[in-house]
């Protein structure tokens, strides 16, 4: 199988569980390239080191794709935050279960997220990066559901807010995003059929 054929085969994976597909792997890839180009340009002349911090587990695919298209040297780290449990609704204050390994003092942090919903997770993580002495904190989220916002995760210092696509107010899966730890490996982003999570 060619690599295109193997992605096409994966594009058919779990299609029957989707109400609709929002973005295909080709559309995702094109948008990721644009984001990486924009961020590389903005960060190119920065004096401080740049650290991309992925928020596990949901951002793993986006982080891998975007990081390899960045054309300046960056460090990469991960944090793990729990807020959702196994459901489809965000539940209260985020809990940091794995902290940074890298010291971000005096560095530009780019928080890489799969999707911003209420804004709680990023709001909390921006404050956390600030408390660790980051010189700026940017947000790079693949999807953004502004209709659901409860708090605004404002970038800090010279940081900016980058987003791939605005997402409708539906529960989506794929490209790193799960329902009950499934669907993360789908190469596309789809709206999960309600009957798949409303039992
Ligand atoms: P927030 O703290 O902004 O409410 O939620 C952010 C986290 O909730 C995201 O990192 C993501 O893991 C999860 N989340 C929000 N909306 C969705 C969605 O539509 N699908 C999935 N799978 N996760 C979501
Ligand atoms: Mg997440």
Short mmCIF file of C-alpha atoms and ligand atoms in Angstrom, two decimals:
data_model
loop_
_atom_site.label_atom_id
_atom_site.label_comp_id
_atom_site.label_asym_id
_atom_site.label_seq_id
_atom_site.Cartn_x
_atom_site.Cartn_y
_atom_site.Cartn_z
CA UNK A 1 0.00 0.00 0.00
CA UNK A 2 1.22 3.53 -0.71
CA UNK A 3 1.16 5.96 2.17
CA UNK A 4 -1.83 7.75 0.54
CA UNK A 5 -3.68 4.43 0.29
CA UNK A 6 -3.02 3.64 3.94
CA UNK A 7 -4.40 7.04 5.04
CA UNK A 8 -7.41 6.53 2.74
CA UNK A 9 -8.04 3.17 4.40
CA UNK A 10 -7.88 4.83 7.84
CA UNK A 11 -10.23 7.59 6.62
CA UNK A 12 -12.93 4.90 6.40
CA UNK A 13 -12.34 3.84 10.00
CA UNK A 14 -15.41 4.22 12.23
CA UNK A 15 -17.18 6.34 9.63
CA UNK A 16 -20.42 4.58 10.55
CA UNK A 17 -20.18 6.07 14.08
CA UNK A 18 -20.11 9.65 12.72
CA UNK A 19 -23.02 11.96 12.18
CA UNK A 20 -20.77 13.86 9.78
CA UNK A 21 -17.13 14.45 9.00
CA UNK A 22 -16.02 18.04 9.59
CA UNK A 23 -12.43 17.99 8.32
CA UNK A 24 -10.57 15.34 6.32
CA UNK A 25 -6.90 14.55 6.79
CA UNK A 26 -6.08 16.61 3.69
CA UNK A 27 -7.90 19.68 5.04
CA UNK A 28 -6.29 19.22 8.46
CA UNK A 29 -2.82 18.93 6.98
CA UNK A 30 -3.21 22.10 4.88
CA UNK A 31 -4.36 24.12 7.88
CA UNK A 32 -1.58 22.75 10.12
CA UNK A 33 0.99 23.89 7.55
CA UNK A 34 -0.47 27.41 7.54
CA UNK A 35 -0.40 27.59 11.33
CA UNK A 36 3.19 26.36 11.49
CA UNK A 37 4.28 28.91 8.90
CA UNK A 38 2.56 31.73 10.76
CA UNK A 39 4.05 30.73 14.12
CA UNK A 40 7.54 30.25 12.67
CA UNK A 41 7.41 33.77 11.21
CA UNK A 42 6.23 35.35 14.47
CA UNK A 43 8.72 33.47 16.65
CA UNK A 44 11.69 33.60 14.26
CA UNK A 45 13.28 36.73 15.73
CA UNK A 46 12.53 36.05 19.38
CA UNK A 47 15.56 36.21 21.63
CA UNK A 48 14.29 33.75 24.20
CA UNK A 49 14.05 30.01 23.59
CA UNK A 50 10.69 28.63 22.44
CA UNK A 51 9.01 25.66 24.13
CA UNK A 52 5.98 23.94 22.65
CA UNK A 53 3.96 22.37 25.46
CA UNK A 54 1.41 19.80 24.35
CA UNK A 55 -1.56 19.04 26.55
CA UNK A 56 -1.84 15.26 26.76
CA UNK A 57 -3.45 13.19 25.52
CA UNK A 58 -5.68 15.04 23.07
CA UNK A 59 -3.00 17.21 21.42
CA UNK A 60 -0.57 14.41 20.56
CA UNK A 61 -1.37 14.22 16.84
CA UNK A 62 -1.61 17.96 16.29
CA UNK A 63 1.59 18.52 18.28
CA UNK A 64 3.48 15.96 16.18
CA UNK A 65 2.20 17.44 12.92
CA UNK A 66 2.69 21.09 13.78
CA UNK A 67 6.10 20.65 15.47
CA UNK A 68 7.63 18.99 12.39
CA UNK A 69 6.56 21.92 10.21
CA UNK A 70 8.07 24.60 12.48
CA UNK A 71 11.14 26.09 10.82
CA UNK A 72 12.91 27.46 13.91
CA UNK A 73 14.53 25.44 16.73
CA UNK A 74 12.04 24.59 19.50
CA UNK A 75 11.94 22.42 22.60
CA UNK A 76 8.93 20.16 23.19
CA UNK A 77 7.35 19.08 26.45
CA UNK A 78 4.03 17.68 27.64
CA UNK A 79 1.69 18.30 30.53
CA UNK A 80 -1.30 16.23 31.49
CA UNK A 81 -4.49 17.78 32.75
CA UNK A 82 -7.66 16.03 33.72
CA UNK A 83 -11.04 17.70 33.56
CA UNK A 84 -13.41 15.53 31.58
CA UNK A 85 -13.33 12.04 33.07
CA UNK A 86 -15.06 9.72 30.63
CA UNK A 87 -18.00 11.97 29.72
CA UNK A 88 -18.66 14.61 27.08
CA UNK A 89 -19.09 17.63 29.39
CA UNK A 90 -16.26 19.58 31.01
CA UNK A 91 -16.37 19.11 34.76
CA UNK A 92 -15.06 21.92 36.96
CA UNK A 93 -11.48 22.82 37.88
CA UNK A 94 -8.71 21.14 35.89
CA UNK A 95 -6.26 18.93 37.75
CA UNK A 96 -2.59 18.86 36.70
CA UNK A 97 -1.46 15.24 36.88
CA UNK A 98 1.86 15.58 34.99
CA UNK A 99 3.88 18.78 35.13
CA UNK A 100 6.60 20.11 32.83
CA UNK A 101 10.05 18.53 32.69
CA UNK A 102 11.62 21.60 31.06
CA UNK A 103 12.30 24.81 33.01
CA UNK A 104 10.35 27.48 31.11
CA UNK A 105 11.69 30.47 33.06
CA UNK A 106 12.43 33.33 30.64
CA UNK A 107 11.21 31.30 27.63
CA UNK A 108 8.34 31.66 25.18
CA UNK A 109 5.78 28.95 25.85
CA UNK A 110 3.31 27.83 23.18
CA UNK A 111 0.53 25.74 24.71
CA UNK A 112 -0.65 23.24 22.09
CA UNK A 113 -4.22 22.07 22.55
CA UNK A 114 -6.69 19.96 20.58
CA UNK A 115 -9.79 22.04 21.31
CA UNK A 116 -10.83 24.93 23.53
CA UNK A 117 -14.32 24.55 24.96
CA UNK A 118 -15.17 26.39 28.22
CA UNK A 119 -11.62 27.79 28.31
CA UNK A 120 -11.01 26.47 31.84
CA UNK A 121 -8.09 24.19 31.02
CA UNK A 122 -6.11 26.82 29.12
CA UNK A 123 -6.99 29.62 31.51
CA UNK A 124 -5.54 27.54 34.30
CA UNK A 125 -2.46 26.43 32.32
CA UNK A 126 -1.62 29.97 31.19
CA UNK A 127 -1.54 31.05 34.85
CA UNK A 128 0.56 27.99 35.65
CA UNK A 129 3.16 28.83 32.94
CA UNK A 130 3.21 32.42 34.17
CA UNK A 131 3.87 31.24 37.71
CA UNK A 132 6.83 29.23 36.37
CA UNK A 133 8.35 32.43 34.97
CA UNK A 134 7.61 32.03 31.25
CA UNK A 135 8.34 35.29 29.45
CA UNK A 136 5.29 34.84 27.23
CA UNK A 137 2.53 32.30 26.78
CA UNK A 138 0.83 31.71 23.42
CA UNK A 139 -2.04 29.37 22.75
CA UNK A 140 -2.17 27.18 19.65
CA UNK A 141 -5.38 25.21 19.51
CA UNK A 142 -6.45 23.18 16.52
CA UNK A 143 -10.16 23.71 17.20
CA UNK A 144 -12.01 26.45 19.00
CA UNK A 145 -15.64 26.32 20.20
CA UNK A 146 -16.15 30.00 21.13
CA UNK A 147 -19.89 29.48 21.71
CA UNK A 148 -19.10 27.48 24.86
CA UNK A 149 -16.59 29.88 26.44
CA UNK A 150 -16.89 30.55 30.19
CA UNK A 151 -13.47 32.14 30.74
CA UNK A 152 -11.20 33.78 28.16
CA UNK A 153 -7.75 32.16 28.00
CA UNK A 154 -5.82 35.37 27.22
CA UNK A 155 -2.26 34.86 25.96
CA UNK A 156 0.36 36.37 28.25
CA UNK A 157 2.99 38.99 27.38
CA UNK A 158 3.87 38.93 23.69
CA UNK A 159 2.00 35.66 23.31
CA UNK A 160 -0.69 35.21 20.65
CA UNK A 161 -3.75 33.05 20.12
CA UNK A 162 -3.56 30.73 17.11
CA UNK A 163 -6.37 28.46 16.03
CA UNK A 164 -6.91 26.01 13.22
CA UNK A 165 -10.69 26.07 12.77
CA UNK A 166 -13.76 27.30 14.57
CA UNK A 167 -15.76 24.24 15.63
CA UNK A 168 -19.56 24.02 15.86
CA UNK A 169 -21.09 23.22 19.23
CA UNK A 170 -20.99 19.44 18.79
CA UNK A 171 -19.00 16.72 20.47
CA UNK A 172 -16.19 15.88 18.05
CA UNK A 173 -13.66 13.05 17.92
CA UNK A 174 -10.62 12.08 15.91
CA UNK A 175 -7.21 13.65 15.23
CA UNK A 176 -6.25 13.03 18.86
CA UNK A 177 -9.67 13.62 20.42
CA UNK A 178 -11.46 10.78 22.13
CA UNK A 179 -14.67 9.52 23.55
CA UNK A 180 -13.87 7.17 26.43
CA UNK A 181 -10.30 6.83 25.05
CA UNK A 182 -11.50 5.65 21.61
CA UNK A 183 -11.37 7.40 18.21
CA UNK A 184 -8.10 9.27 18.92
CA UNK A 185 -6.32 7.59 16.03
CA UNK A 186 -8.80 8.68 13.33
CA UNK A 187 -7.06 10.84 10.69
CA UNK A 188 -10.20 13.00 10.33
CA UNK A 189 -12.37 15.02 12.74
CA UNK A 190 -16.02 14.02 12.95
CA UNK A 191 -19.16 14.66 14.97
CA UNK A 192 -19.88 11.51 16.93
CA UNK A 193 -23.44 10.18 16.59
CA UNK A 194 -25.37 10.93 19.78
CA UNK A 195 -26.38 7.30 20.19
CA UNK A 196 -22.69 6.46 20.57
CA UNK A 197 -22.41 8.38 23.83
CA UNK A 198 -26.00 8.74 25.07
CA UNK A 199 -26.86 5.31 26.36
P1 LIG B 1 -12.20 23.24 28.43
O1 LIG B 1 -11.36 23.24 29.66
O2 LIG B 1 -11.84 24.35 27.45
O3 LIG B 1 -13.67 23.22 28.74
O4 LIG B 1 -11.99 21.87 27.75
C1 LIG B 1 -10.91 21.56 27.08
C2 LIG B 1 -10.73 20.06 26.95
O5 LIG B 1 -11.97 19.37 26.87
C3 LIG B 1 -10.04 19.79 25.66
O6 LIG B 1 -8.67 19.72 25.87
C4 LIG B 1 -10.59 18.46 25.23
O7 LIG B 1 -9.76 17.45 25.77
C5 LIG B 1 -11.94 18.38 25.86
N1 LIG B 1 -13.00 18.67 24.87
C6 LIG B 1 -13.70 19.80 24.70
N2 LIG B 1 -14.59 19.70 23.70
C7 LIG B 1 -14.42 18.45 23.20
C8 LIG B 1 -15.04 17.72 22.13
O8 LIG B 1 -15.93 18.18 21.38
N3 LIG B 1 -14.58 16.46 21.92
C9 LIG B 1 -13.61 15.89 22.67
N4 LIG B 1 -13.25 14.65 22.37
N5 LIG B 1 -13.02 16.54 23.69
C10 LIG B 1 -13.42 17.80 23.95
MG1 LIG B 2 -7.35 18.35 25.74
#
